Structure formats: structure tokens, C-alpha cells
Amino acid sequence: MTGPAENSDPVRSSADDTVRIARGRAIVSGLMFAAGLVFVAASLKLDRGDMAHPGPGLYPLVLGVLAAVAGIAGWLEARGTEARFSVESSGSSLRPWGFIAAMTAGAIALPTLGYLVSAFITGTAVSWVAGQRTWWKALLTGLAIAVVSSLLLRRALDVYLPASMIDELL
Amino acid sequence: MDTFQQLLYGFEVVLTPENLMAALIGCLAGTMVGVLPGLGPTAGAAVLLPLTFTLGPVAGLIMIAAIYYGVQYGGSLTSVLLNIPGETSSVMTTVDGYQLTRQGRAGAALFITTIGSFIAATVAVVLVTLIGPPIADFAIKFGPPEFLALAVIGLVFLVRIMGGSLTSGLIPMVIGLMLGTIGMDAVSGTNRLQFGVPALIEGIDVVAVAVGVFGIAEVMRLIADEGRLPTVKKVRFRELRPTREDVRRSWAPWGRGTLTGFIFGLLPGPGPTMSTFVAYKLERTVSKHRDEFGKGAIEGVAAPEAANNAAATSGMVPLLALGIPFTPVLALMVAAMMIQGVTPGPLLSVQHPEIFWGVIASMYIGNVVLVVLNLPMIGVWVRLLQIPRPILVSIITVVSIAGTYALNSSMLDVAVLVIAGAVGYVLTNYGFHMAPLALGLILGPFAERYLREGLFISQGDLTYFVTSPIAAVLWGLLVAGLLLQTVMSVRARRAGRTLAEVTAE
């Protein structure tokens, strides 16, 4: 990770961040432009009606055009005024993406293995990704969160959540 | 029924075990969210929102409202004790609040912020009680042109006032508007823009997106930020007593802060945050102790805290009276209403008086609850800051997934949650604002409906949208506001200052 604390030259770090942000914004703007075109194409297949009787395709068409324009504006802004972007950046750490992977694993387990196992997987994996480096503490965190949240949500609040045999045992 | 009788009816509604419990839990959760740095009011409300659907509509909305104004109370705690604002509307409180802590006067500062918050919020609720119903009565006359104008004003002002470049708000807003068109068209019943995913016929759930872009994205930022947990100084209950001089010097700032906050809360944009900058600047201008500002002036904590609480409360007026939310948290309340089968708008007070008056009455009770919670429990709240980060983020994540799944018992919502979290994190990292995205998703379908209804009524005549006097005034206000904002932005850029500082002047 290239965090401010690890970089010996804060000015260089700040400049790198500005370039990274401007580049990222240019990419987002490009994607926005492409999404606008997709929206325009999709809305052209729908009935647009006329001004007196607007159909379901009219408003998405307008939004598609607006998205394309916003994409162009964002791209021009990112190219022309790099120095203006000052963002409290979270750096380029991979840990947030590990978190998304942990969350996805837990989400996939939800319909197949039931809530308790899913919450255990999510709690353990997220705890690990968030910095819990002792394996048994991560497991214990996952277990405690799974059991307490299951009792609270399923039993106390009567929230419907997928249940497996293990859930029924609790 | 006159206003007083209706308010009594509201108390009758709220004084049931379920609704009182909802207010209490909401206040607790709100204070907790406010105390925890990194977890803002929108993220906190979004994560907890799905759980409110297990309650009835009245209890659910009372709880969300309590979370919203509870956050304002909790946010001041870390500002004063740690120089870390719990959320953006507590930034100004750090300036003098932390200086007072360094002088060993943290207890007095916390007492002044809590009592000031209570007074401001209570006065604001009284004003909401008085002006909310007349505005709702007036708004019954509104048609598609007026509502379209209000929706556009809400969106445009939020995009422009959030700061940063134009596209920092515009691109997320357009994403929100686009997401709002996916699924079945409410007017014609046509399925549209499903891109081969049959499950999208129901559309994209607003709550799943909100929990993702606010809750999950903020958790990702918490994980990315490897900063150390703060060391907290203990504050004992007996240390909370301020001097007589502190209280004497706080009365006028409380009053001015309340008025400033109340006005800002009625306007589109982040009212609580903007009002604190204005209230602080105002105090620094009129105070006899100007030289103490920045070094521990009690007025410097009294005024901003009164302002953000008054603004949070008065923000309920456009929501309850017009059905138009001007901030993301209030947009979540609209989503909650719709999921609970309640149509937000001027007819809310007629069709669902139990919600309209129940929520207002609950704010009176909630403010008392918050004072009772905040003063004696300061030690408990401070200890929350010492919960290890792995445990905190694990709890938030598990609750987010369970709550989102429970919305419609749908894995599509969970998928939307994960994707929205990742997208929200990326966009925020590149300087885009997420509030316009949430508001676009909520207000987009309303805007489309009003636009199409208006075109149908006027047989395609676009002048219909500007010829009604009220709509003309609203569009005029929009243009004037944009011009004013542009002038202020130019001034701010020339002076090398933030827009908020220039607005405060």
C-alpha cells in the first residue's frame, strides 16, 4: 500500500494521488458515456409515444442522452483540471476488495447453507480482512456474531432468513 | 381538529409500548452511529433501515426519524473529546470543543452541547408542529408542474451544493436516475430496461442500493484506513456541571443557532452541515469574546450544536408536508414509507395522520430520551469507540446482508448490495458524492411520473410546467439559487476557501 505514512515524500504522494484520481474519474466518465449509449439504444426499442402521450421509452432516452453528456463533461473535467481534485483518498489497499470477496462468500452461502453458516463465514472472513490476525479470535468473532444475530433477528424480531438444519437446532 | 388536538392525537399514537420502544431504540442507535467516527448518519440509517420493516409503518418511521436526529447528538461527543467529528455536521464543534477539553473543561462543553441540542431540537419541533400542517394544506393545491419543480430543485441543489466539481454530483445523480427506470414502468405497465435479467422486473430496490453505497462503502473505507483507534479521556458525571458564566454566555448562541439551523433545514442540500458553518461564523461576528474563538469559546460549541439539531428537525417539514426529501437520510424515509405502503406527499396528514402526527410527537419524546441518554451515559458512549474494528465491521456487514435479504427475501437485493458497495467505494475514492445517487434513485420515478402526467394533461405543451404561479416561483428560485451558488463558488475559488466558509459570510 502506498499510504501517506509509508511514503517519504508527501508532495510526491499527493501528486501521485491527484493523477490517480483524475485517471479514475476519466475511466468512470468513459463508463458513464458508454452506459448512456446503452440506455439510448435500449430505450429506442421501447415505445416513446409523442409529447402529448409520452411512452415508457421517452424518459430513459432523455436520461441516456444526459448520461452521455455527463460522461463527456466528466472526461473533459478529468483531463483539463487534474489539480482541482482533492479527495480524502483511501489509498490503493487491497483489503477493501478482500472484504468484498468475504462478503460475497457469505452471501453465496446464505441461500444454500442457511443464515447461521452464512453469518459465521461472513463474520469470520470480514473480521480477518479487517485486521483480526489471530485465527481463533476471528473464528470466535464470526461464531458470536452468527449466534447472537440469529437469535436477535430470527427469534426476537421474526425476520425471515433462510434456515438450514443447523439454524433449526439453535 | 386544530393543531394542538392533532398533536395530542400524535402523542396518543406514540405513547404505546411498541412506538416508545421504537423511539428509544432509534435514539440509542442514532447516538451510537453519531459517536462512531466513519459511520455517518446516512450509512447508519441505511444499515438499520431494513430492520425497521419488521415493525409497523408508524413504529418503523419513528425509529428512522429517531436515528436521524439521534446522530446529531452523538456526533458532538467525539468532536469535543477527541477532535474527531462523528459526522460532517459536527466539524465546527471540534474547533472550540476540543480546545475546551484540552483546558480540562470537556464536561462543561458536553453539557452545553447536549442541553443546547435539546433546546434547539425542541424549539424546532414546536415550529415544525406549527408550520408543517399549513404547508401540507397549501401543497394539496400542487399539481405535476409544482412537484416536478420541487423534485428538480431537490436534485439540482444537492448536486451543486455538495462541493467539488460539477460532475462529482452530476454523474452519481444520473446513475441514480437511470437505476430508477429499470423494471416495470408504473404508468404503462411495460417491462423495460431489464437487460435479460427477469428478476429486475420489480426494479432495483432503493434500500439495497442505499445500504451498499453508504453502509458497505463506508465499511470499506474503514477497512482501508489503518489508523489507530483513539485514546479516550474519561469524563465523570460530576464533571459535567458548567459554570454559571458558561450558561449565561450560551443562551443567545443557542437561540441564534436554533433559528439558523431551522431555516437551513427547510432548504435543499445538507442543511445540518451548512447551518453549523453559518452559525459558527455568525457567533464569531457578534460575540463579545471574539478573541476566544478557536481557543475554547463556549459560544463556539453552543451555536453549531443548536444549529445542526434544529436543521435535522426542520428537515422533516419538506418530507412530511410535501413528500420531497432534500437529504439522503430523508430520502431513506421516503423509501421506508413506500415499502410500508404509505404514499409520501401533502395528503399524508389526511390519509395517514397517525404517521404524520405520530412522527412529530415522537420527536418531542425522542429529544427528552436523548438528553437522558446522553448526559449520564457519556462514559458508555465513549467506550464504544474502543470496540475493535474487526468486530465492529463484522457486525455491520452481517446486519447489512441479513437486513437487505429480509427486504424481499431476494438474493438479487443482496447482489445489488454487494455491487452498490463496491461501486460506491470506487466512486467515493475518486471524489464523487453518493447523496445525489440515492436522491436520484428516489426522486427519479417521481420526476418521470409528474413529467408524463403533466405532458398528458397539457397535451404536450411544455409551457404548462412554468405557467402556474407557484411553479414559476419555484423555477425562479432554482435559477436564482444556481446563480447565487455560482457567484459564491467563484468567490470561494478566488479566495482559496471552501464554499461553506463563503456561504457563512
XYZ file of C-alpha atoms in Angstrom:
675
model
C 0.000 0.000 0.000
C 1.210 3.491 -0.805
C -0.251 5.215 2.188
C 0.860 8.683 3.257
C 2.568 7.264 6.343
C 4.750 4.962 4.247
C 5.754 7.481 1.618
C 8.823 9.522 2.354
C 7.803 12.365 0.040
C 4.335 13.697 0.864
C 4.358 16.160 -2.042
C 5.099 13.359 -4.484
C 2.448 11.198 -2.829
C -0.137 13.962 -3.157
C 0.753 14.493 -6.823
C 0.505 10.747 -7.469
C -2.889 10.700 -5.801
C -4.123 13.593 -7.936
C -3.074 11.834 -11.118
C -4.608 8.559 -9.909
C -7.888 10.297 -9.067
C -8.009 12.180 -12.368
C -7.349 8.939 -14.232
C -10.024 7.135 -12.248
C -12.522 9.893 -12.912
C -11.762 9.751 -16.617
C -12.478 5.996 -16.593
C -15.725 6.470 -14.636
C -16.748 9.190 -17.088
C -15.998 6.900 -20.028
C -18.117 4.156 -18.494
C -20.873 6.700 -17.913
C -20.761 7.672 -21.581
C -20.970 4.015 -22.614
C -23.864 3.404 -20.199
C -25.631 6.396 -21.726
C -25.300 4.908 -25.201
C -26.594 1.537 -23.972
C -29.558 3.298 -22.395
C -30.293 5.222 -25.585
C -30.130 2.010 -27.633
C -32.370 0.137 -25.176
C -34.916 2.941 -24.959
C -35.129 3.191 -28.747
C -36.611 -0.322 -28.693
C -39.405 0.890 -26.408
C -42.495 2.895 -27.307
C -41.572 6.558 -26.928
C -45.045 7.843 -27.789
C -45.324 11.542 -28.570
C -45.209 14.704 -26.479
C -48.912 14.502 -25.661
C -48.781 10.785 -24.865
C -45.255 10.013 -23.706
C -44.431 6.299 -23.692
C -42.148 4.268 -21.414
C -39.149 4.853 -23.684
C -39.119 8.666 -23.626
C -37.713 9.323 -20.168
C -34.953 6.657 -20.390
C -33.987 8.138 -23.768
C -33.593 11.566 -22.180
C -31.581 10.022 -19.338
C -29.386 8.117 -21.771
C -28.520 11.349 -23.567
C -27.954 13.088 -20.215
C -25.657 10.248 -19.105
C -23.621 10.504 -22.306
C -23.318 14.282 -21.876
C -22.345 13.860 -18.200
C -19.738 11.299 -19.269
C -18.204 13.691 -21.791
C -18.254 16.545 -19.251
C -16.597 14.335 -16.638
C -13.918 13.192 -19.064
C -13.122 16.756 -20.121
C -13.034 17.850 -16.481
C -10.714 14.992 -15.521
C -8.353 15.791 -18.385
C -8.297 19.554 -18.063
C -8.305 20.237 -14.356
C -6.396 17.469 -12.651
C -5.138 19.729 -9.912
C -8.653 20.569 -8.727
C -9.450 17.118 -7.428
C -8.689 16.904 -3.778
C -10.119 13.772 -2.260
C -9.597 12.127 1.080
C -8.284 9.027 -0.594
C -8.325 5.597 0.953
C -5.215 4.684 -0.964
C -4.702 1.623 -3.084
C -5.045 -1.024 -0.359
C -6.383 -4.382 -1.492
C -8.050 -5.040 1.858
C -11.408 -3.474 0.884
C -11.534 -5.881 -2.055
C -10.772 -8.744 0.275
C -13.747 -7.523 2.252
C -15.963 -7.648 -0.860
C -14.748 -11.207 -1.523
C -15.529 -12.186 2.093
C -18.947 -10.615 1.826
C -19.636 -12.376 -1.468
C -18.663 -15.747 0.048
C -21.087 -15.176 2.908
C -23.826 -14.019 0.531
C -23.429 -17.113 -1.674
C -23.687 -19.335 1.398
C -26.933 -17.678 2.510
C -29.474 -19.462 0.272
C -27.593 -22.764 0.228
C -26.237 -23.245 3.761
C -28.658 -21.094 5.739
C -28.249 -17.907 7.750
C -26.175 -19.216 10.646
C -23.406 -20.683 8.479
C -23.523 -17.679 6.157
C -23.196 -15.219 9.061
C -20.374 -17.324 10.532
C -18.473 -17.289 7.219
C -19.072 -13.559 6.737
C -18.235 -12.636 10.320
C -15.042 -14.704 10.375
C -13.795 -13.646 6.952
C -14.627 -9.969 7.391
C -13.057 -9.929 10.845
C -9.883 -11.444 9.342
C -9.794 -8.962 6.467
C -10.428 -6.058 8.863
C -7.269 -6.835 10.771
C -8.003 -9.669 13.201
C -4.799 -11.625 12.789
C -5.378 -14.303 15.445
C -7.254 -17.112 13.706
C -9.166 -18.348 16.740
C -10.265 -14.815 17.606
C -11.565 -14.364 14.049
C -13.455 -17.676 14.323
C -14.822 -16.701 17.712
C -15.935 -13.307 16.379
C -17.730 -14.996 13.473
C -19.376 -17.538 15.745
C -20.511 -14.999 18.324
C -21.925 -12.655 15.683
C -23.697 -15.519 13.896
C -25.341 -16.883 17.044
C -26.298 -13.522 18.584
C -27.586 -12.038 15.305
C -29.525 -15.222 14.540
C -31.219 -15.142 17.937
C -31.912 -11.422 17.627
C -33.109 -11.343 14.022
C -34.808 -14.716 13.601
C -36.164 -15.251 17.083
C -36.661 -11.784 18.623
C -37.503 -9.712 15.529
C -39.040 -12.567 13.489
C -37.070 -11.595 10.383
C -37.375 -14.245 7.645
C -33.929 -15.616 6.768
C -33.013 -18.869 5.002
C -32.616 -21.666 7.517
C -30.717 -24.930 7.371
C -30.769 -27.810 9.855
C -28.168 -26.027 11.978
C -30.388 -22.943 12.166
C -33.265 -25.069 13.359
C -31.083 -26.506 16.134
C -30.471 -23.051 17.581
C -59.268 19.404 14.673
C -56.844 22.194 15.467
C -53.096 21.729 15.588
C -52.997 21.189 19.356
C -55.622 18.454 19.213
C -53.821 16.801 16.345
C -50.595 16.896 18.305
C -52.385 15.269 21.238
C -53.561 12.599 18.805
C -49.904 12.161 17.797
C -48.963 11.610 21.437
C -51.784 9.106 21.734
C -50.265 7.256 18.770
C -46.707 7.359 20.034
C -47.426 6.504 23.657
C -47.757 2.790 23.021
C -45.106 0.307 24.145
C -44.120 -0.559 20.549
C -43.752 3.055 19.393
C -41.980 4.194 22.557
C -39.596 1.272 22.203
C -39.023 2.233 18.550
C -38.154 5.804 19.603
C -35.856 4.572 22.354
C -34.021 2.076 20.130
C -33.786 4.681 17.356
C -32.278 7.236 19.756
C -29.795 4.680 21.073
C -28.833 3.537 17.582
C -28.610 7.139 16.334
C -26.360 8.215 19.198
C -24.197 5.150 18.620
C -23.885 5.932 14.905
C -23.075 9.563 15.719
C -20.403 8.553 18.201
C -18.623 6.141 15.854
C -16.339 8.113 13.540
C -16.528 6.937 9.949
C -20.098 5.712 10.119
C -22.198 8.696 9.028
C -25.911 9.247 9.594
C -26.890 8.005 6.144
C -24.792 4.856 6.439
C -26.114 4.164 9.912
C -29.726 4.766 8.945
C -29.275 2.697 5.760
C -27.810 -0.297 7.589
C -30.550 -0.262 10.218
C -33.385 0.618 7.817
C -34.284 -2.936 6.694
C -34.722 -3.989 10.310
C -37.403 -1.331 10.812
C -39.609 -3.161 8.310
C -40.249 -5.842 10.879
C -42.183 -3.137 12.752
C -45.407 -1.451 11.657
C -45.228 1.692 9.474
C -45.614 4.128 12.382
C -43.044 2.433 14.619
C -40.661 1.944 11.684
C -40.754 5.606 10.688
C -40.495 6.776 14.293
C -37.368 4.658 14.632
C -35.748 6.007 11.461
C -36.545 9.602 12.484
C -35.032 8.933 15.922
C -31.872 7.525 14.316
C -31.615 10.681 12.207
C -31.840 13.233 14.992
C -30.046 10.962 17.463
C -26.994 11.090 15.206
C -26.734 14.840 15.693
C -26.473 14.380 19.462
C -23.913 11.594 19.288
C -21.708 13.375 16.765
C -20.766 16.120 19.220
C -19.268 13.717 21.735
C -16.233 12.684 19.709
C -15.866 16.231 18.384
C -15.413 17.571 21.892
C -13.429 14.719 23.417
C -11.237 13.580 20.539
C -11.216 16.341 17.947
C -12.835 13.765 15.611
C -16.240 14.771 14.254
C -18.632 11.809 14.386
C -20.222 13.189 11.221
C -19.866 16.260 8.998
C -22.373 18.384 10.905
C -20.110 18.189 13.988
C -16.997 19.527 12.260
C -17.408 23.065 13.624
C -17.906 21.761 17.151
C -14.376 20.353 17.118
C -12.843 23.828 16.747
C -13.661 25.107 20.229
C -14.949 21.887 21.761
C -11.593 20.151 21.673
C -9.826 23.248 22.973
C -12.175 23.194 25.967
C -11.262 19.527 26.508
C -7.567 20.422 26.463
C -8.288 23.018 29.130
C -9.901 20.299 31.276
C -13.422 21.565 30.583
C -14.751 18.684 28.480
C -17.616 18.072 30.895
C -18.863 21.647 30.655
C -18.599 21.587 26.858
C -20.571 18.333 26.658
C -23.242 19.706 28.981
C -23.607 22.848 26.851
C -23.773 20.849 23.588
C -26.330 18.393 24.965
C -28.616 20.973 26.561
C -28.242 23.240 23.517
C -29.138 20.321 21.251
C -32.193 19.601 23.379
C -33.403 23.202 23.413
C -32.824 23.677 19.674
C -34.470 20.418 18.689
C -37.453 21.045 20.956
C -37.991 24.600 19.655
C -37.645 23.261 16.117
C -40.243 20.543 16.765
C -42.654 23.201 18.048
C -42.061 25.200 14.849
C -42.475 22.039 12.732
C -45.773 21.399 14.535
C -46.935 24.904 13.708
C -45.784 25.274 10.113
C -45.930 21.666 8.874
C -49.736 21.389 8.589
C -50.273 24.776 6.827
C -47.586 23.885 4.292
C -49.194 20.477 3.719
C -52.617 22.152 3.284
C -51.106 24.587 0.813
C -49.320 21.796 -1.060
C -52.594 19.951 -1.688
C -53.109 22.504 -4.477
C -49.875 21.346 -6.134
C -50.050 19.504 -9.438
C -47.436 17.922 -11.725
C -45.686 21.253 -12.542
C -45.094 22.127 -8.890
C -43.996 18.641 -7.871
C -41.720 18.313 -10.885
C -40.155 21.672 -9.969
C -39.649 20.552 -6.360
C -38.082 17.252 -7.407
C -35.731 19.029 -9.830
C -34.844 21.646 -7.188
C -34.021 18.908 -4.682
C -31.752 17.143 -7.146
C -30.047 20.161 -8.686
C -29.345 21.919 -5.394
C -27.915 18.772 -3.879
C -25.652 18.258 -6.886
C -24.383 21.831 -6.762
C -24.116 22.317 -3.017
C -22.170 19.145 -2.219
C -18.974 20.823 -3.345
C -16.301 19.590 -5.724
C -16.641 19.817 -9.474
C -19.970 19.737 -11.332
C -19.664 16.121 -12.385
C -18.838 14.972 -8.833
C -22.560 15.208 -8.144
C -23.983 15.062 -11.669
C -22.654 11.620 -12.624
C -23.914 9.885 -9.445
C -27.268 11.660 -9.806
C -27.673 10.410 -13.372
C -26.714 6.885 -12.249
C -29.458 7.095 -9.612
C -31.992 8.381 -12.135
C -31.085 5.598 -14.584
C -31.383 2.889 -11.934
C -34.819 4.262 -11.091
C -36.121 3.491 -14.594
C -35.254 -0.227 -14.512
C -38.174 -2.637 -14.184
C -41.874 -2.245 -14.768
C -42.995 1.216 -15.905
C -45.509 2.396 -13.301
C -47.575 4.377 -15.837
C -47.997 1.903 -18.723
C -47.108 -1.395 -17.016
C -44.468 -2.097 -19.688
C -41.360 -4.044 -18.687
C -38.328 -2.028 -19.614
C -34.546 -1.982 -19.383
C -34.201 -5.375 -17.720
C -31.210 -6.328 -19.893
C -32.163 -10.007 -19.886
C -32.496 -10.337 -16.095
C -36.115 -11.335 -15.379
C -35.730 -10.644 -11.640
C -35.280 -6.959 -12.463
C -38.990 -6.677 -13.277
C -39.529 -5.411 -9.705
C -36.864 -2.781 -10.268
C -33.781 -2.076 -8.190
C -34.507 -1.750 -4.511
C -33.628 1.693 -3.196
C -32.745 0.372 0.238
C -30.309 -2.243 -1.112
C -28.542 0.476 -3.110
C -28.504 2.881 -0.148
C -27.119 0.280 2.263
C -24.474 -0.523 -0.359
C -23.310 2.934 -1.387
C -23.407 4.351 2.122
C -23.067 1.469 4.586
C -20.852 -1.043 2.777
C -18.774 1.631 1.021
C -18.060 3.314 4.380
C -17.101 -0.015 5.906
C -14.658 -0.499 3.025
C -13.152 2.885 3.799
C -12.883 1.969 7.469
C -11.006 -1.190 6.466
C -8.744 0.699 4.099
C -7.937 3.274 6.776
C -5.414 1.602 9.034
C -5.275 4.479 11.509
C -5.061 3.679 15.198
C -8.061 3.727 17.443
C -8.202 6.895 19.556
C -7.296 7.036 23.198
C -10.199 8.469 25.120
C -10.157 10.568 28.249
C -12.736 9.551 30.855
C -15.432 12.107 31.738
C -17.262 11.600 35.018
C -20.874 12.622 35.510
C -19.973 15.138 38.235
C -17.602 16.902 35.829
C -20.491 17.807 33.552
C -21.561 20.817 35.587
C -20.857 24.043 33.679
C -20.198 27.380 35.379
C -22.956 29.974 35.636
C -20.940 32.106 33.198
C -20.927 29.256 30.628
C -24.707 29.005 30.736
C -25.178 32.784 30.624
C -22.941 33.033 27.556
C -24.725 30.153 25.807
C -28.326 31.364 25.802
C -28.001 33.779 22.880
C -25.884 31.388 20.729
C -28.434 28.640 21.363
C -31.198 30.974 20.138
C -29.332 32.197 17.082
C -28.103 28.688 16.264
C -31.635 27.328 16.515
C -33.021 29.943 14.136
C -30.160 29.499 11.658
C -30.465 25.726 11.750
C -34.216 25.767 11.376
C -34.016 27.897 8.224
C -31.239 25.798 6.675
C -33.110 22.582 7.391
C -36.001 23.768 5.252
C -33.746 24.304 2.230
C -32.486 21.699 -0.222
C -28.961 20.476 0.457
C -27.097 19.266 3.521
C -28.881 21.613 5.949
C -27.393 20.392 9.252
C -23.815 20.708 7.991
C -24.210 24.064 6.237
C -26.047 25.549 9.203
C -23.169 24.813 11.583
C -20.719 26.786 9.443
C -23.134 29.724 9.265
C -23.984 29.585 12.986
C -20.297 29.479 13.971
C -19.407 32.363 11.705
C -22.387 34.354 12.984
C -21.307 33.869 16.598
C -17.748 34.839 15.840
C -19.073 38.028 14.264
C -21.475 39.107 17.025
C -19.744 37.739 20.129
C -18.123 39.965 22.763
C -15.485 37.251 23.194
C -14.314 37.074 19.593
C -10.709 36.594 20.605
C -11.578 33.330 22.377
C -12.900 31.659 19.206
C -10.651 28.837 18.147
C -9.158 28.751 21.651
C -12.125 27.347 23.537
C -15.097 29.745 23.338
C -18.212 28.194 24.796
C -20.282 30.019 22.144
C -18.302 28.081 19.539
C -19.830 24.816 20.701
C -23.256 26.120 21.748
C -24.249 27.656 18.404
C -23.215 24.918 15.919
C -24.737 22.167 18.039
C -28.023 24.064 18.353
C -27.946 24.689 14.597
C -27.386 21.092 13.462
C -30.116 19.755 15.723
C -32.622 22.402 14.645
C -31.772 21.741 10.978
C -32.182 17.979 11.363
C -35.618 18.551 12.858
C -36.849 21.175 10.392
C -35.719 18.941 7.521
C -38.802 16.905 8.362
C -41.054 19.710 7.072
C -40.463 19.217 3.322
C -40.606 15.470 3.847
C -43.826 15.301 5.841
C -45.617 18.229 4.174
C -44.521 17.814 0.550
C -43.225 14.251 0.360
C -39.982 15.602 -1.111
C -36.778 14.660 0.708
C -33.880 17.100 0.479
C -31.224 14.923 2.125
C -30.237 11.253 1.696
C -31.439 10.221 5.160
C -34.827 11.754 4.485
C -34.804 10.013 1.096
C -34.420 6.762 3.003
C -37.502 7.702 4.998
C -39.425 8.107 1.738
C -38.209 4.667 0.668
C -39.330 3.270 4.015
C -42.755 4.862 3.602
C -43.174 3.387 0.126
C -42.111 -0.083 1.273
C -44.581 0.177 4.144
C -47.321 1.057 1.617
C -47.550 4.728 2.613
C -47.559 7.356 -0.147
C -45.483 10.365 0.868
C -46.860 13.770 -0.045
C -49.180 16.548 1.076
C -52.026 14.093 1.631
C -50.000 12.225 4.254
C -51.534 14.265 7.095
C -55.034 13.434 5.803
C -54.574 9.818 4.712
C -52.140 8.755 7.441
C -52.480 11.221 10.328
C -51.107 8.557 12.651
C -47.789 8.716 10.789
C -47.698 12.495 10.290
C -48.547 13.343 13.902
C -47.001 10.219 15.395
C -43.581 11.094 13.957
C -43.872 14.733 15.097
C -44.958 13.741 18.608
C -42.200 11.141 18.769
C -39.626 13.899 18.232
C -40.736 15.626 21.457
C -40.287 12.378 23.339
C -37.113 11.442 21.465
C -35.395 14.675 22.464
C -36.104 14.050 26.142
C -34.848 10.473 25.731
C -31.661 11.760 24.103
C -30.859 14.138 26.966
C -31.468 11.350 29.466
C -29.278 9.009 27.408
C -26.514 11.437 26.629
C -25.627 13.030 29.923
C -25.452 10.076 32.328
C -24.243 7.618 29.678
C -21.317 9.591 28.313
C -18.890 7.036 29.728
C -20.704 4.219 27.919
C -20.714 6.033 24.582
C -17.037 6.804 24.880
C -16.309 3.122 25.500
C -17.986 2.332 22.158
C -15.009 3.931 20.479
C -12.847 1.169 21.857
C -14.710 -1.680 20.154
C -12.057 -3.360 17.984
C -12.523 -2.520 14.325
C -12.719 -6.172 13.133
C -15.681 -6.793 15.426
C -17.425 -3.542 14.505
C -17.186 -4.057 10.742
C -18.179 -7.718 11.037
C -21.354 -6.777 12.900
C -22.228 -4.053 10.376
C -21.644 -6.411 7.443
C -23.694 -9.298 8.827
C -26.584 -6.977 9.763
C -26.440 -5.330 6.314
C -26.674 -8.654 4.464
C -29.430 -10.025 6.695
C -31.420 -6.789 6.587
C -31.131 -6.448 2.826
C -32.142 -10.064 2.217
C -35.119 -9.624 4.530
C -36.471 -6.751 2.396
C -37.954 -9.030 -0.263
C -36.401 -12.420 0.594
C -34.404 -11.913 -2.568
C -30.803 -12.759 -3.386
C -30.970 -10.134 -6.132
C -31.123 -7.477 -3.411
C -28.030 -8.977 -1.760
C -26.227 -8.936 -5.110
C -27.264 -5.297 -5.588
C -25.954 -4.558 -2.082
C -22.506 -6.003 -2.817
C -22.236 -4.330 -6.235
C -23.512 -0.986 -4.900
C -20.981 -1.169 -2.055
C -18.091 -1.735 -4.445
C -19.298 0.954 -6.859
C -19.887 3.398 -4.001
C -16.382 2.800 -2.662
C -14.764 3.339 -6.057
C -16.795 6.461 -6.816
C -16.171 7.983 -3.383
C -12.462 7.306 -3.751
C -12.487 9.306 -6.968
C -14.259 12.265 -5.377
C -17.858 11.558 -6.408
C -20.680 12.183 -3.929
C -23.147 9.438 -3.100
C -26.019 11.567 -1.772
C -27.168 12.625 -5.282
C -27.189 8.954 -6.339
C -29.583 7.993 -3.546
C -31.747 11.049 -4.100
C -31.787 10.445 -7.863
C -32.969 6.907 -7.334
C -35.766 8.070 -5.014
C -36.846 11.209 -6.865
C -36.306 9.912 -10.424
C -39.521 7.863 -10.620
C -41.476 10.785 -9.098
C -39.988 13.204 -11.626
C -40.863 10.873 -14.518
C -44.431 10.424 -13.292
C -45.008 14.176 -12.866
C -43.397 14.903 -16.239
C -45.551 12.370 -18.087
C -48.742 13.322 -16.242
C -48.064 16.985 -16.988
C -47.424 16.315 -20.677
C -50.583 14.244 -20.858
C -52.724 16.928 -19.159
C -51.261 19.729 -21.282
C -51.324 17.632 -24.469
C -47.599 18.039 -24.919
C -47.387 21.747 -24.104
C -44.118 22.253 -22.196
C -45.096 25.782 -21.101
C -47.630 24.106 -18.784
C -44.729 23.396 -16.412
C -43.817 27.049 -15.957
C -47.099 28.942 -16.295
C -48.620 28.111 -12.911
C -47.638 30.881 -10.449
C -46.256 28.508 -7.816
C -44.236 26.522 -10.352
C -42.942 29.759 -11.886
C -41.776 30.926 -8.447
C -40.109 27.562 -7.786
C -38.281 27.552 -11.122
C -37.303 31.179 -10.467
C -35.879 30.171 -7.085
C -33.942 27.390 -8.754
C -32.393 29.767 -11.286
C -31.659 32.385 -8.598
C -30.142 29.753 -6.315
C -27.909 28.451 -9.092
C -26.739 31.952 -9.964
C -26.021 32.735 -6.312
C -24.202 29.474 -5.847
C -22.112 30.095 -8.966
C -21.135 33.568 -7.723
C -20.184 32.147 -4.319
C -18.190 29.331 -5.911
C -16.223 31.818 -7.978
C -15.583 33.926 -4.853
C -14.531 30.858 -2.899
C -12.156 29.723 -5.626
C -10.610 33.177 -5.920
C -10.146 33.408 -2.165
C -8.876 29.842 -1.930
C -11.575 28.935 0.603
C -14.389 26.420 0.817
C -17.890 27.173 -0.377
C -19.210 26.648 3.160
C -16.950 29.404 4.507
C -18.105 31.844 1.861
C -21.754 30.865 2.459
C -21.268 31.555 6.141
C -20.294 35.110 5.328
